[in-house]
Short mmCIF file of C-alpha atoms and ligand atoms in Angstrom, two decimals:
data_model
loop_
_atom_site.label_atom_id
_atom_site.label_comp_id
_atom_site.label_asym_id
_atom_site.label_seq_id
_atom_site.Cartn_x
_atom_site.Cartn_y
_atom_site.Cartn_z
CA MET V 1 19.94 -2.01 -4.09
CA ALA V 2 18.02 2.10 -3.29
CA SER V 3 16.36 3.01 -6.47
CA VAL V 4 16.39 0.82 -10.12
CA LEU V 5 15.31 1.90 -13.20
CA PHE V 6 15.03 -1.41 -14.88
CA THR V 7 14.95 -0.68 -18.88
CA GLU V 8 14.65 -2.06 -22.43
CA ILE V 9 13.34 -4.87 -21.09
CA SER V 10 12.17 -8.17 -23.15
CA GLU V 11 8.98 -9.02 -21.43
CA LEU V 12 7.34 -6.93 -18.31
CA VAL V 13 4.81 -9.44 -17.60
CA THR V 14 2.79 -8.24 -15.08
CA ASN V 15 -0.01 -10.17 -14.21
CA ARG V 16 -2.74 -7.38 -14.18
CA GLY V 17 -5.35 -9.11 -15.98
CA VAL V 18 -4.73 -12.15 -14.13
CA ALA V 19 -4.66 -10.33 -11.03
CA LYS V 20 -8.32 -8.29 -11.90
CA LYS V 21 -10.12 -11.77 -12.78
CA GLY V 22 -8.42 -13.63 -9.35
CA GLY V 23 -6.75 -16.10 -11.26
CA VAL V 24 -9.85 -17.38 -12.71
CA GLY V 25 -10.07 -17.75 -16.92
CA VAL V 26 -6.50 -17.00 -17.39
CA ASN V 27 -5.44 -15.68 -21.09
CA GLU V 28 -2.69 -14.64 -22.66
CA GLU V 29 -4.15 -11.16 -22.77
CA ASP V 30 -4.25 -11.28 -19.15
CA LEU V 31 -0.37 -11.41 -18.84
CA GLY V 32 -0.54 -7.77 -19.34
CA ILE V 33 3.17 -8.09 -21.20
CA LEU V 34 4.86 -4.87 -22.12
CA ARG V 35 7.62 -5.26 -25.26
CA ASP V 36 10.57 -2.93 -24.31
CA GLY V 37 9.05 -2.50 -21.11
CA ALA V 38 10.65 -0.23 -17.53
CA LEU V 39 9.87 -0.85 -14.26
CA LEU V 40 11.75 1.75 -11.89
CA TRP V 41 11.80 0.19 -8.66
CA ASP V 42 12.87 1.65 -5.07
CA SER V 43 14.24 -0.60 -2.42
CA ARG V 44 11.50 0.93 0.56
CA LYS V 45 8.93 2.13 -1.62
CA GLY V 46 8.08 -1.02 -4.10
CA ILE V 47 6.85 -0.09 -7.57
CA LEU V 48 7.32 3.39 -8.45
CA TRP V 49 6.60 3.39 -11.83
CA LEU V 50 6.01 0.63 -15.07
CA GLY V 51 4.88 1.19 -18.01
CA HIS V 52 7.29 1.94 -21.37
CA ASP V 53 10.71 2.29 -22.28
CA GLY V 54 9.91 5.14 -24.07
CA ASP V 55 7.53 6.74 -21.39
CA VAL V 56 9.67 6.76 -18.31
CA PRO V 57 8.96 10.15 -16.33
CA ARG V 58 12.02 11.78 -16.14
CA GLY V 59 11.51 13.29 -13.05
CA LEU V 60 10.26 10.36 -11.30
CA ALA V 61 13.30 8.43 -12.00
CA ARG V 62 16.19 11.01 -11.56
CA GLY V 63 19.01 9.50 -9.36
CA ALA V 64 17.94 5.80 -9.79
CA ARG V 65 20.44 3.90 -10.96
CA ARG V 66 20.01 2.26 -14.38
CA VAL V 67 20.52 -1.41 -15.22
CA SER V 68 19.62 -2.66 -18.97
CA LEU V 69 17.53 -5.56 -18.84
CA ALA V 70 17.91 -6.58 -22.83
CA GLY V 71 16.70 -9.82 -24.24
CA LYS V 72 15.56 -10.53 -20.57
CA THR V 73 12.69 -10.41 -18.90
CA LEU V 74 11.13 -9.61 -15.53
CA SER V 75 7.68 -10.60 -14.01
CA PRO V 76 6.50 -11.36 -10.58
CA ALA V 77 8.41 -14.24 -8.85
CA LEU V 78 7.44 -17.67 -8.88
CA ALA V 79 5.79 -18.92 -6.24
CA ASP V 80 6.08 -23.16 -4.97
CA CYS V 81 2.91 -22.60 -2.34
CA HIS V 82 3.17 -26.32 -1.51
CA THR V 83 6.53 -28.37 -0.40
CA HIS V 84 7.72 -30.37 2.20
CA LEU V 85 11.26 -29.06 2.17
CA VAL V 86 12.41 -30.57 5.62
CA PHE V 87 13.10 -34.35 5.43
CA ALA V 88 16.13 -36.43 6.08
CA GLY V 89 17.04 -39.49 4.03
CA ASP V 90 15.83 -40.60 0.29
CA ARG V 91 13.36 -43.02 -0.82
CA ASP V 92 15.36 -44.33 -3.77
CA ASP V 93 14.92 -47.69 -2.90
CA GLU V 94 11.17 -46.53 -3.97
CA PHE V 95 12.33 -46.38 -7.16
CA ARG V 96 12.82 -49.24 -7.85
CA ARG V 97 10.41 -50.78 -6.35
CA ARG V 98 7.59 -48.87 -8.17
CA LEU V 99 9.49 -50.06 -11.45
CA GLY V 100 9.35 -53.24 -10.47
CA GLY V 101 5.63 -52.65 -10.40
CA GLN V 102 4.68 -51.46 -6.84
CA THR V 103 2.07 -48.89 -6.47
CA TYR V 104 2.98 -46.23 -3.86
CA GLN V 105 0.57 -47.43 -1.59
CA GLN V 106 1.68 -51.01 -1.64
CA ILE V 107 5.03 -49.20 -0.11
CA ALA V 108 3.45 -47.43 2.07
CA ALA V 109 1.54 -50.52 3.84
CA ALA V 110 4.73 -52.64 3.43
CA GLY V 111 6.23 -50.06 6.45
CA GLY V 112 8.08 -47.46 3.26
CA GLY V 113 6.16 -44.19 2.39
CA ILE V 114 6.08 -41.98 4.30
CA ALA V 115 6.86 -43.62 7.32
CA SER V 116 10.33 -44.43 5.92
CA SER V 117 11.03 -40.36 6.07
CA VAL V 118 9.79 -40.37 9.43
CA ARG V 119 12.17 -42.36 9.96
CA ALA V 120 15.22 -41.05 9.55
CA THR V 121 14.04 -37.77 10.12
CA ARG V 122 13.27 -38.46 13.24
CA LYS V 123 17.05 -39.28 13.69
CA ALA V 124 18.39 -36.14 12.69
CA SER V 125 18.93 -33.16 14.36
CA GLU V 126 17.86 -29.67 14.09
CA SER V 127 20.85 -28.59 12.75
CA GLU V 128 20.91 -31.37 10.79
CA LEU V 129 18.14 -30.98 9.19
CA TYR V 130 18.41 -27.12 8.43
CA LYS V 131 21.68 -27.38 6.69
CA LEU V 132 19.76 -29.87 4.26
CA ALA V 133 16.69 -27.67 3.99
CA ARG V 134 19.29 -24.44 3.78
CA ALA V 135 21.04 -26.40 0.22
CA ARG V 136 17.52 -26.92 -1.11
CA ILE V 137 16.61 -23.27 -1.01
CA ASP V 138 18.78 -22.18 -2.36
CA ARG V 139 18.30 -24.02 -5.32
CA CYS V 140 14.98 -22.77 -5.58
CA LEU V 141 16.25 -19.40 -5.14
CA SER V 142 18.37 -20.18 -8.21
CA LEU V 143 15.13 -21.18 -10.42
CA GLY V 144 13.57 -17.63 -9.81
CA VAL V 145 11.61 -18.69 -6.24
CA GLY V 146 10.47 -15.87 -4.20
CA LEU V 147 7.29 -17.28 -2.51
CA LEU V 148 7.78 -20.69 -0.56
CA GLU V 149 5.24 -22.98 0.93
CA ILE V 150 6.80 -25.59 3.60
CA LYS V 151 5.20 -27.77 5.65
CA SER V 152 5.97 -29.92 8.31
CA GLY V 153 4.90 -33.66 8.67
CA TYR V 154 8.00 -36.21 8.86
CA GLY V 155 8.07 -36.03 12.98
CA LEU V 156 4.50 -37.20 14.14
CA ASP V 157 4.77 -37.09 17.69
CA TRP V 158 4.94 -33.56 19.19
CA PRO V 159 8.61 -33.36 19.73
CA ASN V 160 10.07 -33.86 15.84
CA GLU V 161 6.84 -32.11 14.29
CA ARG V 162 8.36 -29.13 16.93
CA LYS V 163 11.78 -29.96 16.00
CA LEU V 164 10.51 -29.62 11.84
CA LEU V 165 8.73 -26.18 12.81
CA ARG V 166 10.98 -25.08 14.45
CA VAL V 167 13.76 -25.19 11.35
CA ILE V 168 10.58 -23.53 9.28
CA ALA V 169 10.85 -20.88 11.62
CA ARG V 170 14.44 -20.30 11.32
CA LEU V 171 15.40 -20.63 7.60
CA LYS V 172 11.97 -17.79 7.86
CA ARG V 173 14.05 -15.47 9.59
CA GLU V 174 17.64 -16.26 7.44
CA TYR V 175 15.62 -16.11 4.56
CA ARG V 176 14.23 -13.15 5.17
CA SER V 177 15.44 -10.76 2.56
CA LYS V 178 15.45 -13.31 -0.77
CA VAL V 179 12.19 -15.68 0.02
CA VAL V 180 9.13 -15.41 1.82
CA ILE V 181 8.39 -18.27 3.40
CA GLN V 182 5.45 -19.59 5.18
CA ALA V 183 5.57 -22.85 7.89
CA THR V 184 2.61 -25.38 7.22
CA PHE V 185 2.12 -27.44 10.13
CA LEU V 186 1.23 -31.00 8.69
CA GLY V 187 1.30 -33.34 11.62
CA ALA V 188 -1.67 -34.99 9.51
CA HIS V 189 0.24 -35.98 7.21
CA ALA V 190 -0.24 -39.83 8.15
CA PHE V 191 -0.72 -42.29 11.50
CA PRO V 192 2.88 -42.83 12.75
CA PRO V 193 4.40 -46.11 12.48
CA GLU V 194 3.58 -47.10 16.23
CA ALA V 195 -0.18 -46.31 16.20
CA LYS V 196 -0.87 -50.22 15.09
CA ASN V 197 -4.92 -49.46 15.33
CA GLY V 198 -8.23 -47.67 14.92
CA ARG V 199 -7.51 -46.15 18.62
CA ASP V 200 -3.84 -45.20 18.29
CA LYS V 201 -4.52 -44.30 15.14
CA ILE V 202 -8.03 -41.77 16.97
CA ALA V 203 -5.57 -40.62 19.98
CA TYR V 204 -2.93 -39.21 17.56
CA ALA V 205 -5.53 -37.23 15.98
CA ASN V 206 -6.94 -36.29 19.16
CA SER V 207 -3.52 -35.03 20.08
CA ILE V 208 -2.72 -32.69 17.04
CA LEU V 209 -5.93 -31.07 18.27
CA ARG V 210 -5.92 -31.02 22.21
CA LYS V 211 -1.56 -30.92 22.62
CA MET V 212 -0.51 -30.02 19.10
CA LEU V 213 -1.98 -27.05 17.96
CA PRO V 214 -2.52 -24.88 20.55
CA GLN V 215 0.91 -25.42 21.36
CA ILE V 216 2.06 -24.56 18.04
CA LYS V 217 -0.43 -20.84 18.43
CA LYS V 218 1.51 -20.61 21.55
CA GLU V 219 4.90 -20.64 20.37
CA LYS V 220 3.92 -19.05 16.87
CA LEU V 221 5.46 -22.13 15.00
CA ALA V 222 3.08 -21.97 11.69
CA ASP V 223 0.72 -20.04 9.43
CA ALA V 224 -1.21 -22.42 8.07
CA CYS V 225 -2.28 -26.46 8.99
CA ASP V 226 -3.32 -28.77 6.42
CA VAL V 227 -4.44 -32.38 6.82
CA PHE V 228 -3.94 -35.44 4.11
CA CYS V 229 -7.25 -36.57 4.08
CA ASP V 230 -7.50 -39.50 1.73
CA ASP V 231 -8.32 -42.99 1.14
CA GLY V 232 -6.44 -44.96 4.24
CA TYR V 233 -4.76 -41.36 5.75
CA PHE V 234 -6.84 -38.96 7.89
CA THR V 235 -10.71 -39.36 7.49
CA ARG V 236 -12.83 -35.97 6.33
CA ALA V 237 -14.30 -35.95 10.24
CA GLN V 238 -11.36 -36.10 11.66
CA ALA V 239 -9.86 -33.17 8.42
CA ARG V 240 -12.54 -31.26 9.19
CA ARG V 241 -12.21 -31.09 13.17
CA ILE V 242 -8.51 -30.74 12.96
CA LEU V 243 -8.99 -27.45 10.73
CA ARG V 244 -11.84 -25.91 12.10
CA ARG V 245 -10.07 -26.03 15.37
CA ALA V 246 -6.64 -24.81 12.94
CA ALA V 247 -8.96 -21.74 11.66
CA THR V 248 -10.54 -20.19 15.52
CA LEU V 249 -6.63 -20.47 16.13
CA GLY V 250 -5.61 -17.87 13.27
CA LEU V 251 -4.21 -20.67 11.09
CA GLU V 252 -4.78 -20.77 6.78
CA ILE V 253 -6.30 -23.49 5.82
CA LYS V 254 -5.58 -26.21 3.15
CA LEU V 255 -5.96 -29.93 2.43
CA HIS V 256 -4.24 -32.96 0.67
CA ALA V 257 -7.56 -33.53 -1.02
CA ASP V 258 -8.67 -36.62 -3.42
CA GLU V 259 -5.02 -37.31 -4.92
CA LEU V 260 -5.75 -40.75 -4.03
CA ALA V 261 -9.31 -41.84 -4.39
CA ASP V 262 -12.18 -39.11 -4.54
CA PHE V 263 -12.90 -39.24 -0.74
CA GLY V 264 -14.91 -35.73 -0.59
CA GLY V 265 -11.99 -33.81 -0.13
CA ALA V 266 -12.33 -30.94 -2.92
CA ALA V 267 -15.94 -30.61 -0.75
CA LEU V 268 -14.75 -30.14 2.24
CA ALA V 269 -12.59 -26.84 1.59
CA ALA V 270 -15.62 -25.65 0.42
CA GLU V 271 -17.24 -26.05 3.23
CA LEU V 272 -14.15 -25.02 5.58
CA GLY V 273 -13.46 -21.81 3.44
CA ALA V 274 -9.99 -23.34 3.30
CA SER V 275 -7.06 -21.36 1.30
CA SER V 276 -6.44 -24.02 -1.25
CA ALA V 277 -7.06 -27.63 -1.95
CA ASP V 278 -4.30 -29.16 -3.51
CA HIS V 279 -3.80 -32.70 -5.68
CA LEU V 280 -7.40 -33.23 -7.04
CA LEU V 281 -6.51 -35.83 -9.21
CA MET V 282 -9.87 -37.45 -8.04
CA ALA V 283 -12.29 -35.18 -7.22
CA SER V 284 -15.43 -35.11 -8.34
CA ASP V 285 -16.96 -32.63 -10.80
CA ALA V 286 -19.53 -31.18 -7.80
CA GLY V 287 -16.39 -30.83 -5.60
CA LEU V 288 -14.45 -28.43 -7.63
CA GLN V 289 -18.08 -26.41 -8.44
CA ARG V 290 -18.03 -25.98 -4.80
CA MET V 291 -14.86 -24.36 -3.99
CA ALA V 292 -15.29 -22.54 -7.34
CA ARG V 293 -18.45 -20.72 -5.25
CA ARG V 294 -16.86 -20.76 -1.96
CA GLY V 295 -13.05 -19.17 -4.13
CA VAL V 296 -10.79 -21.77 -2.53
CA VAL V 297 -7.65 -22.08 -5.53
CA ALA V 298 -7.04 -24.93 -6.88
CA THR V 299 -3.26 -26.41 -6.86
CA LEU V 300 -2.17 -28.14 -9.51
CA LEU V 301 0.96 -30.54 -8.23
CA PRO V 302 1.68 -32.02 -11.40
CA ALA V 303 5.43 -33.57 -10.96
CA THR V 304 3.19 -35.92 -8.70
CA ALA V 305 0.90 -37.22 -10.84
CA PHE V 306 4.00 -37.83 -13.69
CA TYR V 307 6.23 -38.98 -11.05
CA LEU V 308 3.63 -41.87 -9.51
CA GLY V 309 2.56 -42.66 -12.99
CA LEU V 310 -1.61 -41.11 -12.10
CA PRO V 311 -3.43 -39.87 -14.23
CA TYR V 312 -3.33 -36.23 -14.37
CA ALA V 313 -6.02 -33.71 -12.79
CA PRO V 314 -8.63 -32.74 -13.99
CA VAL V 315 -7.67 -29.09 -16.04
CA ALA V 316 -10.35 -29.42 -18.50
CA GLU V 317 -13.38 -29.29 -15.14
CA MET V 318 -11.22 -26.92 -13.41
CA ARG V 319 -11.25 -24.50 -16.19
CA ARG V 320 -15.23 -24.89 -16.49
CA ALA V 321 -15.70 -24.40 -12.82
CA GLY V 322 -14.35 -21.25 -12.96
CA LEU V 323 -10.86 -22.10 -10.48
CA CYS V 324 -8.02 -20.28 -9.61
CA MET V 325 -5.26 -22.78 -10.58
CA ALA V 326 -1.84 -22.81 -8.54
CA LEU V 327 1.01 -24.67 -9.50
CA ALA V 328 3.47 -26.11 -7.25
CA THR V 329 6.11 -28.70 -7.40
CA ASP V 330 4.99 -30.64 -4.16
CA PHE V 331 9.02 -31.42 -3.41
CA ASN V 332 9.34 -34.66 -1.22
CA PRO V 333 11.33 -37.33 -1.01
CA GLY V 334 8.71 -39.86 -2.07
CA SER V 335 6.08 -38.98 -4.67
CA SER V 336 7.63 -35.65 -6.48
CA PRO V 337 11.48 -35.58 -5.81
CA THR V 338 12.25 -32.47 -7.81
CA LEU V 339 12.45 -29.01 -6.36
CA HIS V 340 12.31 -28.03 -10.07
CA LEU V 341 8.82 -25.69 -10.78
CA PRO V 342 9.64 -25.11 -14.16
CA PHE V 343 9.65 -28.53 -14.45
CA ALA V 344 6.22 -28.83 -13.22
CA MET V 345 4.92 -25.80 -15.20
CA SER V 346 6.82 -27.69 -18.52
CA ILE V 347 4.27 -30.65 -17.33
CA ALA V 348 1.60 -28.69 -16.97
CA CYS V 349 1.52 -28.24 -20.27
CA LEU V 350 2.99 -31.44 -21.87
CA GLN V 351 1.09 -33.04 -20.35
CA MET V 352 -2.12 -31.58 -18.87
CA GLY V 353 -3.08 -29.50 -21.75
CA MET V 354 -2.55 -26.16 -20.12
CA THR V 355 -1.86 -23.32 -22.24
CA PRO V 356 1.95 -21.38 -21.30
CA ALA V 357 -0.26 -18.68 -20.30
CA GLU V 358 -2.19 -20.60 -17.72
CA VAL V 359 0.36 -22.06 -16.16
CA PHE V 360 2.52 -18.90 -15.95
CA ALA V 361 -0.27 -17.25 -13.88
CA ALA V 362 -1.00 -20.39 -11.53
CA ALA V 363 3.01 -20.24 -10.59
CA THR V 364 2.91 -16.79 -9.50
CA TYR V 365 -0.07 -15.14 -8.99
CA GLY V 366 -2.17 -18.74 -7.83
CA SER V 367 0.18 -19.93 -5.72
CA ALA V 368 0.71 -16.90 -3.96
CA ARG V 369 -3.27 -16.80 -3.50
CA ALA V 370 -3.15 -20.56 -2.42
CA MET V 371 -0.94 -18.91 0.29
CA GLY V 372 -3.23 -15.96 0.80
CA LEU V 373 -0.25 -13.45 -0.27
CA HIS V 374 -1.94 -12.04 -3.73
CA SER V 375 -3.16 -8.74 -2.96
CA THR V 376 1.02 -7.62 -1.74
CA HIS V 377 2.94 -10.99 -4.16
CA GLY V 378 1.96 -12.99 -8.10
CA SER V 379 1.23 -9.33 -10.15
CA LEU V 380 3.08 -6.02 -10.60
CA ARG V 381 1.55 -2.74 -10.38
CA VAL V 382 2.95 1.73 -8.99
CA GLY V 383 2.54 0.76 -5.21
CA GLY V 384 2.97 -2.36 -4.63
CA LYS V 385 6.34 -4.64 -3.23
CA PRO V 386 6.03 -8.08 -4.63
CA LYS V 387 8.34 -10.07 -5.05
CA ILE V 388 10.00 -9.75 -8.42
CA ALA V 389 12.47 -12.45 -10.63
CA VAL V 390 14.75 -11.40 -13.29
CA PHE V 391 14.97 -13.94 -16.22
CA ASP V 392 18.12 -14.56 -18.87
CA CYS V 393 15.29 -15.41 -21.75
CA PRO V 394 13.83 -12.78 -24.09
CA GLY V 395 10.46 -14.07 -22.79
CA TYR V 396 8.39 -15.98 -19.83
CA VAL V 397 7.67 -19.12 -22.65
CA ALA V 398 11.20 -19.20 -22.38
CA LEU V 399 11.19 -20.80 -19.06
CA ILE V 400 8.51 -23.72 -19.97
CA SER V 401 9.78 -24.47 -22.97
CA ARG V 402 13.30 -25.32 -22.50
CA MET V 403 12.34 -27.69 -20.29
CA ALA V 404 14.48 -28.43 -16.88
CA HIS V 405 16.86 -25.48 -17.31
CA PRO V 406 19.50 -25.62 -15.05
CA SER V 407 19.44 -21.60 -14.37
CA LEU V 408 17.67 -19.05 -16.25
CA CYS V 409 17.17 -17.07 -13.35
CA GLU V 410 19.22 -14.09 -12.73
CA LYS V 411 17.71 -12.25 -9.63
CA VAL V 412 14.90 -12.49 -6.77
CA PHE V 413 14.50 -9.10 -5.26
O1 NIG M 501 2.01 -34.49 -1.48
N1 NIG M 501 0.15 -37.37 -0.46
C1 NIG M 501 1.15 -37.00 0.78
N2 NIG M 501 1.80 -36.37 1.02
C2 NIG M 501 2.54 -36.46 0.18
C3 NIG M 501 3.79 -37.09 -0.13
C4 NIG M 501 5.00 -37.07 1.15
C5 NIG M 501 6.08 -38.28 1.07
O2 NIG M 501 5.99 -39.36 0.05
O3 NIG M 501 6.64 -38.75 1.35
C6 NIG M 501 2.33 -35.67 -1.45
O4 NIG M 501 2.72 -36.47 -2.35
FE1 FE M 502 1.96 -33.11 -0.28
#
């Protein structure tokens, strides 16, 4: 498409106020919704004009192809800022075990969990992993996702972490016109299954610092670095060293924080100036307040709490603290085997007491901000070149209310 004038848009969601407020304290008005709207879009210059259908400036729209979006919604594309999308195998047996009463941690302690996906992923070739990932990304696109973060973390040694990062780099290149992919190095997802004692674990953490990070920088294999900082996983001291080093190498930094225990992850994210801290189910009020003061985004992953039967993240405290919230799937084979971001949005409304406006802002602007991409994406304004989605429903609420609808999205561009 060269120049296109979208007319008669039933709901044109701009996120104008959301962007102005940096995603904090969002209410319905901040979505900047225009009913019966129009938007003029140029494939090179981005958004040339937006407003009410009756006010389209004729001169500007001359020569543009007209597309009626009567009965449809046009908005910033959804952003899934937290996924573990590249892995092989499945963990369906663990589902049974959890239904039988075992916890996520008990299964992990018995050699299952992340280690089980690591074994399957190490066995898979780069091209097998690539094929599996492609099918998953196509599914994300069909749901309206235009920004997608993908983590490594099922390799847990350098050859295998590198293999995963190379798959992500290839996906990034090949999907460039369709979806913005952010590659995150999560070598610190867990200790490798062969690390039997404390010494081995320290050696692994050191190898991330001394070997993997410099090599990643050299080969330009990642945009961001994440650490699973929690009880039984990486300590705060280890996370601090790894993330500080990653930051000096120019990577965005983020954390899996306070998912299983109040481990001080939120405060560490604030101390380091991370772009986001994710999960936060057990985060303390003081930690959340520190994050808000430092401008760290709180990424909510409701599908994970739902799937593991854990308490949901403390949204009321996050609101009070004045945090920008993001919302993502956490797609992975063990704790959230769903790519359906709109389904996670439904859970956030139905189970966490968030409003549809908060949830929509979180899954668009908030997630773009968690990826450090909010100056371009997550809101619609003249001169901007964000990823945009068209949904076949008369308003954005339908995305959330029609739970897990398979195909409301018509197009992402
Ligand atoms: O975000 N918490 C750590 N990592 C993932 C789970 C990964 C897995 O179980 O394979 C998560 O929930
Ligand atoms: Fe995760």
